[in-house]
């Protein structure tokens, strides 16, 4: 390898004799002094010129062409950056449109779900969309005729609630009638038991008469007891009399025994009458309890009948109002088809209103608010999806779906174009590769590596790589070690830290540089 293959510069160079003649050098120094240039300024000028020269050697072009290429690449980079900004802005707008379409799609899906729920609810009630459409037409015509739809819907709900209340009252009436019949059976059973136990048959009046008869019997027994008591007093008086005189003991004993028997008979009779009297008194209490319960059930039954009559009157009035509303609706929708029978409910309703205003009929009380709200909410839940302004038809939804698919395809194409532009920009941009550390190694003639003992302790040289043109400053061994390596025919290999290629470094060239 010749000396021209490497460009080796000593960094800490000794005094070197310039290649220029001394006269030219002195004239250059004099010219600089005459111009008043500073040495530092001249050094910067010379280093800049050398740097430009190195660039021309490295790329094989003149400085002007390099500047033009750089300007061209800069303009292309600006254009690419502008195109990237435009694409990013388009992407942002596309994402906003996509977000808007997704929100609209979400609203559309919600409305479709609500419509599906409405159709399911109609099917559960045995209806379809045609029935709902008819109901809407009727409500619209009634609203056009000047009627208050909320009031009419409230009356319909009231009618439904009244029908339910009537059914409930009828059920209660049936239950109360069964309970009353059960009480009658208990009453008959109790009278039968009283008859079997005491020989008293008949209804409550017969029991009362039996009670009075038993009372009279008790009074008679009490009279008999009183008579027996008087007889006892008389016997005691006679006994006292006898004690004062002589009598036969046998007669006295017989008299006492007979009195005892009569007393026992009276006591047994009294016990029997008392037992019958207590049984009659218990039966009387039970009968009074039955009468009281019978009266309470009779009052409840009368209240239920009054409530049924009141609800029936409400029902009749509502039926009249509905018939009148239907007549008015038919008058406004089909005046030619109105018949006399259609006007009769309207006339009756107007007469009822007139009598109510005059005070001939009692004014009707309004129904409970919760019944009206319940009917209103149910009708609103059925009709609301058809009358909302944001409802999206199926055709519009399909159009939005198609446009959304187109936007997705366009977004993917823009992303691919943006990726290709980024790759192009990266290929145009000069990337700086982080260089590795340059290496200096010694090898024997057989190719075995040898350790350099004084590597980095000698002079420092700037070595320019002939392959990539990059320069590196590296410390070489001392002069004695270099002479020893040259004597043994060892070779030095320099590995560039920028491109990684290795080249032989002549030892004799290094020695010449050191000697110079």
Short mmCIF file of C-alpha atoms in Angstrom, two decimals:
data_model
loop_
_atom_site.label_atom_id
_atom_site.label_comp_id
_atom_site.label_asym_id
_atom_site.label_seq_id
_atom_site.Cartn_x
_atom_site.Cartn_y
_atom_site.Cartn_z
CA UNK A 1 0.00 0.00 0.00
CA UNK A 2 1.43 3.41 -1.02
CA UNK A 3 1.52 6.62 0.98
CA UNK A 4 -1.29 8.10 -1.08
CA UNK A 5 -3.84 5.53 0.19
CA UNK A 6 -4.02 7.12 3.65
CA UNK A 7 -4.08 10.72 4.70
CA UNK A 8 -2.26 10.82 8.03
CA UNK A 9 -1.95 14.05 9.93
CA UNK A 10 0.00 14.53 13.09
CA UNK A 11 -2.21 16.29 15.63
CA UNK A 12 0.59 17.50 17.87
CA UNK A 13 2.90 18.30 14.97
CA UNK A 14 6.35 19.74 15.40
CA UNK A 15 7.61 22.63 13.35
CA UNK A 16 7.16 21.74 9.72
CA UNK A 17 8.73 23.54 6.84
CA UNK A 18 5.95 24.68 4.44
CA UNK A 19 6.00 23.59 0.83
CA UNK A 20 5.71 27.23 -0.34
CA UNK A 21 8.81 29.24 -0.99
CA UNK A 22 9.82 31.47 1.86
CA UNK A 23 9.51 34.62 -0.30
CA UNK A 24 5.86 33.83 -1.17
CA UNK A 25 5.06 33.07 2.44
CA UNK A 26 6.57 36.38 3.61
CA UNK A 27 4.68 38.26 0.91
CA UNK A 28 1.42 36.56 2.02
CA UNK A 29 2.07 37.57 5.65
CA UNK A 30 2.87 41.13 4.56
CA UNK A 31 -0.31 41.25 2.43
CA UNK A 32 -2.40 40.11 5.41
CA UNK A 33 -0.80 42.79 7.61
CA UNK A 34 -1.51 45.44 4.96
CA UNK A 35 -5.12 44.33 4.72
CA UNK A 36 -5.43 44.38 8.50
CA UNK A 37 -6.73 40.78 8.78
CA UNK A 38 -6.50 38.96 12.03
CA UNK A 39 -4.71 35.64 12.28
CA UNK A 40 -7.76 33.92 13.78
CA UNK A 41 -9.94 35.16 10.94
CA UNK A 42 -7.44 33.88 8.39
CA UNK A 43 -7.27 30.52 10.16
CA UNK A 44 -11.07 30.21 10.02
CA UNK A 45 -10.99 31.06 6.32
CA UNK A 46 -8.32 28.47 5.62
CA UNK A 47 -10.11 25.77 7.73
CA UNK A 48 -13.38 26.52 5.94
CA UNK A 49 -11.71 26.25 2.54
CA UNK A 50 -10.13 22.96 3.54
CA UNK A 51 -13.46 21.65 4.80
CA UNK A 52 -15.11 22.59 1.48
CA UNK A 53 -12.27 20.87 -0.34
CA UNK A 54 -12.81 17.72 1.72
CA UNK A 55 -16.52 17.77 0.91
CA UNK A 56 -15.76 18.08 -2.81
CA UNK A 57 -13.35 15.15 -2.59
CA UNK A 58 -15.79 13.04 -0.57
CA UNK A 59 -18.81 13.44 -2.87
CA UNK A 60 -16.95 14.03 -6.14
CA UNK A 61 -18.89 17.23 -6.84
CA UNK A 62 -18.17 20.91 -6.76
CA UNK A 63 -19.31 23.10 -3.88
CA UNK A 64 -21.95 24.79 -6.05
CA UNK A 65 -23.49 21.49 -7.09
CA UNK A 66 -23.50 20.33 -3.45
CA UNK A 67 -25.31 23.49 -2.42
CA UNK A 68 -27.81 23.03 -5.20
CA UNK A 69 -28.43 19.42 -4.17
CA UNK A 70 -28.85 20.50 -0.58
CA UNK A 71 -31.32 23.22 -1.59
CA UNK A 72 -33.21 20.73 -3.73
CA UNK A 73 -33.40 18.25 -0.86
CA UNK A 74 -34.48 21.05 1.50
CA UNK A 75 -37.24 22.14 -0.86
CA UNK A 76 -38.37 18.52 -1.25
CA UNK A 77 -38.34 18.14 2.53
CA UNK A 78 -40.47 21.29 2.90
CA UNK A 79 -42.89 19.99 0.28
CA UNK A 80 -43.05 16.63 2.00
CA UNK A 81 -43.63 18.26 5.36
CA UNK A 82 -46.42 20.38 3.84
CA UNK A 83 -47.96 17.29 2.23
CA UNK A 84 -47.74 15.44 5.57
CA UNK A 85 -49.45 18.35 7.34
CA UNK A 86 -52.17 18.35 4.70
CA UNK A 87 -52.66 14.61 5.08
CA UNK A 88 -52.78 14.92 8.87
CA UNK A 89 -55.39 17.65 8.57
CA UNK A 90 -57.41 15.47 6.19
CA UNK A 91 -57.07 12.58 8.60
CA UNK A 92 -58.29 14.75 11.48
CA UNK A 93 -61.34 15.85 9.44
CA UNK A 94 -62.01 12.26 8.42
CA UNK A 95 -61.81 11.15 12.07
CA UNK A 96 -64.23 13.93 13.08
CA UNK A 97 -66.64 12.90 10.32
CA UNK A 98 -66.23 9.28 11.37
CA UNK A 99 -66.95 10.17 14.99
CA UNK A 100 -70.05 12.11 13.90
CA UNK A 101 -71.27 9.21 11.77
CA UNK A 102 -70.63 6.77 14.64
CA UNK A 103 -72.68 8.93 17.01
CA UNK A 104 -75.46 9.12 14.42
CA UNK A 105 -75.22 5.35 13.99
CA UNK A 106 -75.47 4.90 17.76
CA UNK A 107 -78.57 7.11 17.89
CA UNK A 108 -80.04 5.20 14.98
CA UNK A 109 -79.39 1.85 16.67
CA UNK A 110 -81.00 3.13 19.89
CA UNK A 111 -84.08 4.25 17.97
CA UNK A 112 -84.23 0.89 16.18
CA UNK A 113 -84.02 -0.92 19.53
CA UNK A 114 -86.80 1.25 20.93
CA UNK A 115 -88.88 0.59 17.82
CA UNK A 116 -88.25 -3.14 18.26
CA UNK A 117 -89.37 -2.91 21.91
CA UNK A 118 -92.51 -1.07 20.74
CA UNK A 119 -93.29 -3.78 18.17
CA UNK A 120 -92.74 -6.50 20.80
CA UNK A 121 -95.04 -4.67 23.22
CA UNK A 122 -97.69 -4.38 20.51
CA UNK A 123 -97.41 -8.09 19.69
CA UNK A 124 -97.77 -8.98 23.35
CA UNK A 125 -101.03 -7.02 23.40
CA UNK A 126 -102.24 -8.62 20.16
CA UNK A 127 -101.69 -5.45 18.08
CA UNK A 128 -99.59 -4.46 15.11
CA UNK A 129 -98.34 -1.28 13.48
CA UNK A 130 -101.53 -0.87 11.45
CA UNK A 131 -103.57 -0.72 14.66
CA UNK A 132 -101.14 1.84 16.06
CA UNK A 133 -101.36 3.85 12.86
CA UNK A 134 -105.17 3.79 13.05
CA UNK A 135 -105.01 4.96 16.66
CA UNK A 136 -102.66 7.78 15.66
CA UNK A 137 -104.99 8.82 12.83
CA UNK A 138 -107.95 8.87 15.19
CA UNK A 139 -106.01 10.93 17.76
CA UNK A 140 -104.79 13.32 15.06
CA UNK A 141 -108.31 13.82 13.71
CA UNK A 142 -109.66 14.38 17.22
CA UNK A 143 -106.88 16.86 17.93
CA UNK A 144 -107.71 18.63 14.65
CA UNK A 145 -111.34 18.75 15.75
CA UNK A 146 -110.32 20.75 18.83
CA UNK A 147 -110.45 18.02 21.48
CA UNK A 148 -107.99 17.71 24.29
CA UNK A 149 -106.19 14.44 23.68
CA UNK A 150 -104.86 14.27 27.22
CA UNK A 151 -108.39 14.52 28.57
CA UNK A 152 -109.70 11.84 26.23
CA UNK A 153 -106.79 9.52 27.02
CA UNK A 154 -107.36 10.19 30.71
CA UNK A 155 -111.02 9.23 30.34
CA UNK A 156 -110.04 6.03 28.55
CA UNK A 157 -107.61 5.22 31.33
CA UNK A 158 -110.27 6.05 33.89
CA UNK A 159 -112.68 3.73 32.12
CA UNK A 160 -110.12 0.93 32.21
CA UNK A 161 -109.38 1.53 35.89
CA UNK A 162 -113.14 1.65 36.66
CA UNK A 163 -113.64 -1.66 34.91
CA UNK A 164 -110.87 -3.13 37.01
CA UNK A 165 -112.39 -1.61 40.17
CA UNK A 166 -115.82 -3.03 39.28
CA UNK A 167 -114.32 -6.47 38.79
CA UNK A 168 -112.53 -6.15 42.12
CA UNK A 169 -115.76 -5.04 43.88
CA UNK A 170 -117.68 -7.89 42.29
CA UNK A 171 -115.06 -10.29 43.58
CA UNK A 172 -115.30 -8.75 47.05
CA UNK A 173 -119.10 -8.98 46.89
CA UNK A 174 -118.83 -12.65 45.96
CA UNK A 175 -116.45 -13.28 48.88
CA UNK A 176 -118.73 -11.42 51.32
CA UNK A 177 -121.77 -13.35 50.05
CA UNK A 178 -119.93 -16.63 50.61
CA UNK A 179 -118.96 -15.50 54.11
CA UNK A 180 -122.55 -14.46 54.83
CA UNK A 181 -123.77 -17.84 53.66
CA UNK A 182 -121.19 -19.51 55.90
CA UNK A 183 -122.46 -17.48 58.88
CA UNK A 184 -126.02 -18.49 58.06
CA UNK A 185 -124.87 -22.12 58.06
CA UNK A 186 -123.20 -21.59 61.44
CA UNK A 187 -126.36 -19.97 62.75
CA UNK A 188 -128.50 -22.90 61.61
CA UNK A 189 -125.99 -25.36 63.02
CA UNK A 190 -125.96 -23.54 66.38
CA UNK A 191 -129.77 -23.46 66.58
CA UNK A 192 -129.82 -27.15 65.75
CA UNK A 193 -127.34 -27.92 68.55
CA UNK A 194 -129.43 -25.84 71.01
CA UNK A 195 -132.53 -27.76 69.97
CA UNK A 196 -130.82 -31.10 70.36
CA UNK A 197 -129.32 -30.15 73.76
CA UNK A 198 -132.31 -28.42 75.33
CA UNK A 199 -135.22 -29.48 73.19
CA UNK A 200 -135.71 -25.91 71.92
CA UNK A 201 -136.32 -25.58 68.21
CA UNK A 202 -137.01 -22.54 66.08
CA UNK A 203 -135.33 -19.24 65.42
CA UNK A 204 -134.12 -16.57 67.80
CA UNK A 205 -137.67 -15.58 68.77
CA UNK A 206 -138.39 -19.14 69.91
CA UNK A 207 -135.22 -19.09 71.98
CA UNK A 208 -136.29 -15.85 73.58
CA UNK A 209 -139.66 -17.35 74.48
CA UNK A 210 -137.94 -20.46 75.89
CA UNK A 211 -135.73 -18.20 77.96
CA UNK A 212 -138.76 -16.38 79.37
CA UNK A 213 -140.41 -19.70 80.15
CA UNK A 214 -137.29 -20.91 81.89
CA UNK A 215 -137.25 -17.65 83.86
CA UNK A 216 -140.77 -18.24 84.99
CA UNK A 217 -139.86 -21.78 86.01
CA UNK A 218 -136.94 -20.43 87.99
CA UNK A 219 -139.27 -17.99 89.74
CA UNK A 220 -141.62 -20.84 90.61
CA UNK A 221 -138.73 -22.87 91.99
CA UNK A 222 -137.64 -19.87 94.01
CA UNK A 223 -141.18 -19.61 95.36
CA UNK A 224 -141.07 -23.28 96.26
CA UNK A 225 -137.76 -22.75 97.98
CA UNK A 226 -139.26 -19.86 99.89
CA UNK A 227 -142.19 -22.00 100.92
CA UNK A 228 -139.83 -24.76 101.99
CA UNK A 229 -137.84 -22.22 103.98
CA UNK A 230 -141.04 -21.06 105.68
CA UNK A 231 -141.94 -24.67 106.39
CA UNK A 232 -138.50 -25.19 107.88
CA UNK A 233 -138.95 -22.16 110.06
CA UNK A 234 -142.30 -23.52 111.14
CA UNK A 235 -140.79 -26.94 111.81
CA UNK A 236 -137.98 -25.32 113.78
CA UNK A 237 -140.55 -23.42 115.83
CA UNK A 238 -142.48 -26.60 116.40
CA UNK A 239 -139.24 -28.30 117.31
CA UNK A 240 -138.46 -25.65 119.81
CA UNK A 241 -141.96 -26.08 121.15
CA UNK A 242 -141.46 -29.83 121.36
CA UNK A 243 -138.25 -29.39 123.14
CA UNK A 244 -140.18 -27.71 125.87
CA UNK A 245 -142.48 -30.71 126.20
CA UNK A 246 -142.42 -34.44 125.74
CA UNK A 247 -142.82 -35.82 122.27
CA UNK A 248 -142.01 -39.06 120.57
CA UNK A 249 -138.57 -39.18 119.08
CA UNK A 250 -139.67 -41.41 116.21
CA UNK A 251 -142.16 -38.86 114.88
CA UNK A 252 -139.58 -36.14 115.11
CA UNK A 253 -137.07 -38.22 113.21
CA UNK A 254 -139.58 -39.03 110.48
CA UNK A 255 -140.45 -35.38 110.12
CA UNK A 256 -136.80 -34.40 109.88
CA UNK A 257 -136.10 -37.09 107.29
CA UNK A 258 -139.04 -35.99 105.15
CA UNK A 259 -137.88 -32.40 105.35
CA UNK A 260 -134.37 -33.45 104.33
CA UNK A 261 -135.69 -35.36 101.34
CA UNK A 262 -137.76 -32.40 100.25
CA UNK A 263 -134.72 -30.14 100.72
CA UNK A 264 -132.51 -32.43 98.59
CA UNK A 265 -135.20 -32.52 95.88
CA UNK A 266 -135.42 -28.74 95.91
CA UNK A 267 -131.62 -28.43 95.73
CA UNK A 268 -131.37 -30.79 92.78
CA UNK A 269 -134.23 -28.93 91.06
CA UNK A 270 -132.46 -25.64 91.72
CA UNK A 271 -129.17 -26.98 90.26
CA UNK A 272 -130.95 -28.26 87.15
CA UNK A 273 -132.71 -24.93 86.60
CA UNK A 274 -129.45 -23.02 87.17
CA UNK A 275 -127.63 -25.20 84.59
CA UNK A 276 -130.39 -24.69 82.04
CA UNK A 277 -130.34 -20.96 82.74
CA UNK A 278 -126.53 -20.75 82.22
CA UNK A 279 -126.83 -22.68 78.95
CA UNK A 280 -129.54 -20.31 77.81
CA UNK A 281 -127.39 -17.33 78.76
CA UNK A 282 -124.39 -18.73 76.76
CA UNK A 283 -126.63 -19.35 73.78
CA UNK A 284 -127.88 -15.79 74.10
CA UNK A 285 -124.31 -14.42 74.04
CA UNK A 286 -123.50 -16.47 70.97
CA UNK A 287 -126.67 -15.29 69.29
CA UNK A 288 -125.85 -11.68 70.10
CA UNK A 289 -122.36 -12.12 68.67
CA UNK A 290 -123.84 -13.63 65.50
CA UNK A 291 -126.29 -10.73 65.24
CA UNK A 292 -123.49 -8.20 65.64
CA UNK A 293 -121.31 -9.84 62.97
CA UNK A 294 -124.31 -10.20 60.71
CA UNK A 295 -125.01 -6.48 61.07
CA UNK A 296 -121.37 -5.58 60.28
CA UNK A 297 -121.36 -7.73 57.15
CA UNK A 298 -124.68 -6.24 56.13
CA UNK A 299 -123.22 -2.73 56.46
CA UNK A 300 -120.14 -3.74 54.43
CA UNK A 301 -122.37 -5.27 51.79
CA UNK A 302 -124.42 -2.08 51.57
CA UNK A 303 -121.22 -0.03 51.20
CA UNK A 304 -120.00 -2.31 48.41
CA UNK A 305 -123.36 -2.03 46.66
CA UNK A 306 -123.24 1.75 46.93
CA UNK A 307 -119.66 1.76 45.55
CA UNK A 308 -120.69 -0.49 42.67
CA UNK A 309 -123.63 1.74 41.89
CA UNK A 310 -121.36 4.81 41.99
CA UNK A 311 -118.77 3.19 39.71
CA UNK A 312 -121.52 1.98 37.41
CA UNK A 313 -122.75 5.56 37.09
CA UNK A 314 -119.21 6.71 36.29
CA UNK A 315 -118.94 3.96 33.70
CA UNK A 316 -122.21 4.97 32.10
CA UNK A 317 -121.12 8.62 32.01
CA UNK A 318 -117.77 7.72 30.44
CA UNK A 319 -119.46 5.53 27.87
CA UNK A 320 -121.72 8.45 27.05
CA UNK A 321 -118.73 10.77 26.73
CA UNK A 322 -116.90 8.34 24.47
CA UNK A 323 -119.99 7.88 22.32
CA UNK A 324 -120.38 11.68 22.15
CA UNK A 325 -116.71 12.10 21.20
CA UNK A 326 -117.11 9.44 18.50
CA UNK A 327 -120.17 11.26 17.18
CA UNK A 328 -118.29 14.58 17.05
CA UNK A 329 -115.37 12.88 15.34
CA UNK A 330 -117.69 11.33 12.75
CA UNK A 331 -119.39 14.70 12.18
CA UNK A 332 -116.08 16.37 11.40
CA UNK A 333 -114.55 13.52 9.41
CA UNK A 334 -117.61 12.30 7.47
CA UNK A 335 -120.52 14.78 7.71
CA UNK A 336 -122.44 13.07 4.90
CA UNK A 337 -122.38 9.67 6.59
CA UNK A 338 -123.78 10.87 9.92
CA UNK A 339 -127.10 9.27 10.89
CA UNK A 340 -129.69 10.04 13.55
CA UNK A 341 -128.55 7.14 15.71
CA UNK A 342 -125.02 8.60 15.76
CA UNK A 343 -126.32 11.92 17.15
CA UNK A 344 -128.36 10.43 20.00
CA UNK A 345 -125.35 9.82 22.34
CA UNK A 346 -124.12 13.37 21.65
CA UNK A 347 -127.55 14.84 22.47
CA UNK A 348 -127.83 12.78 25.66
CA UNK A 349 -124.37 13.83 26.76
CA UNK A 350 -125.11 17.51 26.09
CA UNK A 351 -128.36 17.24 28.06
CA UNK A 352 -126.49 15.63 30.95
CA UNK A 353 -123.93 18.47 30.90
CA UNK A 354 -126.74 21.05 30.80
CA UNK A 355 -128.50 19.46 33.79
CA UNK A 356 -125.22 19.30 35.67
CA UNK A 357 -124.63 23.01 35.00
CA UNK A 358 -128.17 23.86 36.16
CA UNK A 359 -127.69 21.87 39.34
CA UNK A 360 -130.28 19.23 38.52
CA UNK A 361 -127.56 16.52 38.56
CA UNK A 362 -124.61 16.31 40.94
CA UNK A 363 -121.28 17.33 39.48
CA UNK A 364 -118.91 14.50 38.75
CA UNK A 365 -115.72 14.25 40.72
CA UNK A 366 -112.50 13.92 38.72
CA UNK A 367 -110.70 10.64 38.74
CA UNK A 368 -107.51 10.06 40.68
CA UNK A 369 -104.44 11.73 39.10
CA UNK A 370 -102.32 8.57 39.23
CA UNK A 371 -104.82 6.76 36.98
CA UNK A 372 -104.65 9.57 34.42
CA UNK A 373 -100.82 9.62 34.59
CA UNK A 374 -100.65 5.86 34.16
CA UNK A 375 -102.74 5.91 30.98
CA UNK A 376 -100.88 8.96 29.66
CA UNK A 377 -97.46 7.35 30.24
CA UNK A 378 -98.46 4.09 28.60
CA UNK A 379 -99.80 5.89 25.49
CA UNK A 380 -96.75 8.13 25.29
CA UNK A 381 -94.42 5.11 25.50
CA UNK A 382 -96.32 3.51 22.60
CA UNK A 383 -96.59 6.57 20.35
CA UNK A 384 -93.41 8.54 21.13
CA UNK A 385 -91.03 6.63 18.78
CA UNK A 386 -93.29 7.44 15.80
CA UNK A 387 -93.47 11.15 16.42
CA UNK A 388 -89.90 11.97 17.35
CA UNK A 389 -88.21 14.26 14.84
CA UNK A 390 -84.81 12.55 15.03
CA UNK A 391 -86.06 9.23 13.72
CA UNK A 392 -83.76 7.97 10.94
CA UNK A 393 -85.40 5.94 8.13
CA UNK A 394 -83.89 2.73 6.91
CA UNK A 395 -82.76 4.24 3.58
CA UNK A 396 -80.87 7.03 5.32
CA UNK A 397 -79.28 4.51 7.68
CA UNK A 398 -78.11 2.36 4.72
CA UNK A 399 -76.72 5.47 3.02
CA UNK A 400 -74.80 6.38 6.17
CA UNK A 401 -73.44 2.83 6.37
CA UNK A 402 -72.19 3.00 2.75
CA UNK A 403 -70.62 6.42 3.30
CA UNK A 404 -68.98 5.16 6.48
CA UNK A 405 -67.45 2.21 4.61
CA UNK A 406 -66.13 4.60 1.93
CA UNK A 407 -64.61 6.83 4.58
CA UNK A 408 -62.90 3.82 6.18
CA UNK A 409 -61.43 2.78 2.83
CA UNK A 410 -60.30 6.34 2.17
CA UNK A 411 -58.74 6.55 5.63
CA UNK A 412 -56.80 3.32 5.04
CA UNK A 413 -55.54 4.63 1.66
CA UNK A 414 -54.43 7.91 3.27
CA UNK A 415 -52.63 6.02 6.04
CA UNK A 416 -50.79 3.91 3.44
CA UNK A 417 -49.86 7.05 1.49
CA UNK A 418 -48.65 8.71 4.68
CA UNK A 419 -46.52 5.67 5.54
CA UNK A 420 -44.94 5.70 2.06
CA UNK A 421 -44.21 9.44 2.40
CA UNK A 422 -42.58 8.83 5.76
CA UNK A 423 -40.39 6.10 4.26
CA UNK A 424 -39.44 8.41 1.38
CA UNK A 425 -38.59 11.18 3.82
CA UNK A 426 -36.47 8.84 5.89
CA UNK A 427 -34.64 7.64 2.78
CA UNK A 428 -33.96 11.25 1.70
CA UNK A 429 -32.81 12.35 5.14
CA UNK A 430 -29.13 11.82 5.90
CA UNK A 431 -29.00 9.84 9.11
CA UNK A 432 -26.03 10.23 11.33
CA UNK A 433 -24.63 6.88 12.35
CA UNK A 434 -23.04 6.88 15.75
CA UNK A 435 -19.44 5.86 15.14
CA UNK A 436 -17.71 3.22 17.17
CA UNK A 437 -14.22 3.55 18.61
CA UNK A 438 -11.43 3.13 16.03
CA UNK A 439 -8.97 0.33 16.76
CA UNK A 440 -5.27 -0.16 16.06
CA UNK A 441 -3.99 -3.76 16.20
CA UNK A 442 -0.69 -5.51 15.44
CA UNK A 443 -0.33 -8.85 13.66
CA UNK A 444 2.54 -11.27 13.02
CA UNK A 445 3.44 -12.39 9.47
CA UNK A 446 1.44 -15.55 10.23
CA UNK A 447 -1.65 -13.42 11.07
CA UNK A 448 -1.62 -13.84 14.86
CA UNK A 449 -2.57 -10.77 16.91
CA UNK A 450 0.07 -9.19 19.13
CA UNK A 451 -0.61 -6.98 22.09
CA UNK A 452 0.63 -3.42 21.78
CA UNK A 453 2.32 -2.60 25.07
CA UNK A 454 2.56 1.19 24.68
CA UNK A 455 -0.62 1.80 22.70
CA UNK A 456 -1.92 5.33 23.26
CA UNK A 457 1.26 6.51 24.98
CA UNK A 458 2.93 7.81 21.83
CA UNK A 459 2.10 10.66 19.49
CA UNK A 460 -1.47 11.19 18.34
CA UNK A 461 -2.28 11.08 14.63
CA UNK A 462 -5.34 12.05 12.59
CA UNK A 463 -6.05 9.17 10.21
CA UNK A 464 -8.48 9.63 7.25
CA UNK A 465 -10.27 6.47 6.10
CA UNK A 466 -9.89 5.98 2.32
CA UNK A 467 -13.23 4.13 2.14
CA UNK A 468 -15.69 6.51 3.83
CA UNK A 469 -13.51 9.63 4.13
CA UNK A 470 -14.09 10.01 7.86
CA UNK A 471 -11.19 10.99 10.09
CA UNK A 472 -10.27 9.71 13.54
CA UNK A 473 -7.65 10.74 16.09
CA UNK A 474 -5.81 7.79 17.62
CA UNK A 475 -2.72 7.40 19.78
CA UNK A 476 0.01 5.11 18.39
CA UNK A 477 2.71 3.23 20.32
CA UNK A 478 6.02 4.88 21.08
CA UNK A 479 8.81 5.04 18.51
CA UNK A 480 10.89 2.22 20.00
CA UNK A 481 7.97 -0.23 19.87
CA UNK A 482 7.24 0.78 16.28
CA UNK A 483 10.86 0.13 15.31
CA UNK A 484 10.70 -3.27 17.04
CA UNK A 485 7.51 -4.16 15.14
CA UNK A 486 9.07 -3.06 11.84
CA UNK A 487 12.18 -5.17 12.52
CA UNK A 488 10.03 -8.27 13.08
CA UNK A 489 7.98 -7.53 9.91
CA UNK A 490 4.79 -7.09 11.96
CA UNK A 491 1.93 -5.17 10.43
CA UNK A 492 -0.47 -2.64 11.94
CA UNK A 493 -4.17 -2.75 11.07
CA UNK A 494 -6.45 0.24 11.53
CA UNK A 495 -10.22 -0.41 11.88
CA UNK A 496 -12.43 2.60 11.03
CA UNK A 497 -15.05 3.40 13.65
CA UNK A 498 -17.47 4.83 11.08
CA UNK A 499 -17.65 2.16 8.37
CA UNK A 500 -16.01 -0.71 10.30
CA UNK A 501 -13.57 -1.60 7.52
CA UNK A 502 -9.95 -2.51 8.30
CA UNK A 503 -6.83 -1.40 6.45
CA UNK A 504 -3.10 -1.98 6.83
CA UNK A 505 -1.23 0.99 8.27
CA UNK A 506 2.43 1.08 7.07
CA UNK A 507 4.81 1.29 10.05
CA UNK A 508 7.56 2.94 8.01
CA UNK A 509 5.15 5.78 7.09
CA UNK A 510 4.46 6.38 10.75
CA UNK A 511 8.17 6.38 11.53
CA UNK A 512 8.80 8.90 8.75
CA UNK A 513 6.05 11.17 10.14
CA UNK A 514 7.60 10.91 13.60
CA UNK A 515 11.08 11.71 12.26
CA UNK A 516 9.69 14.67 10.32
#
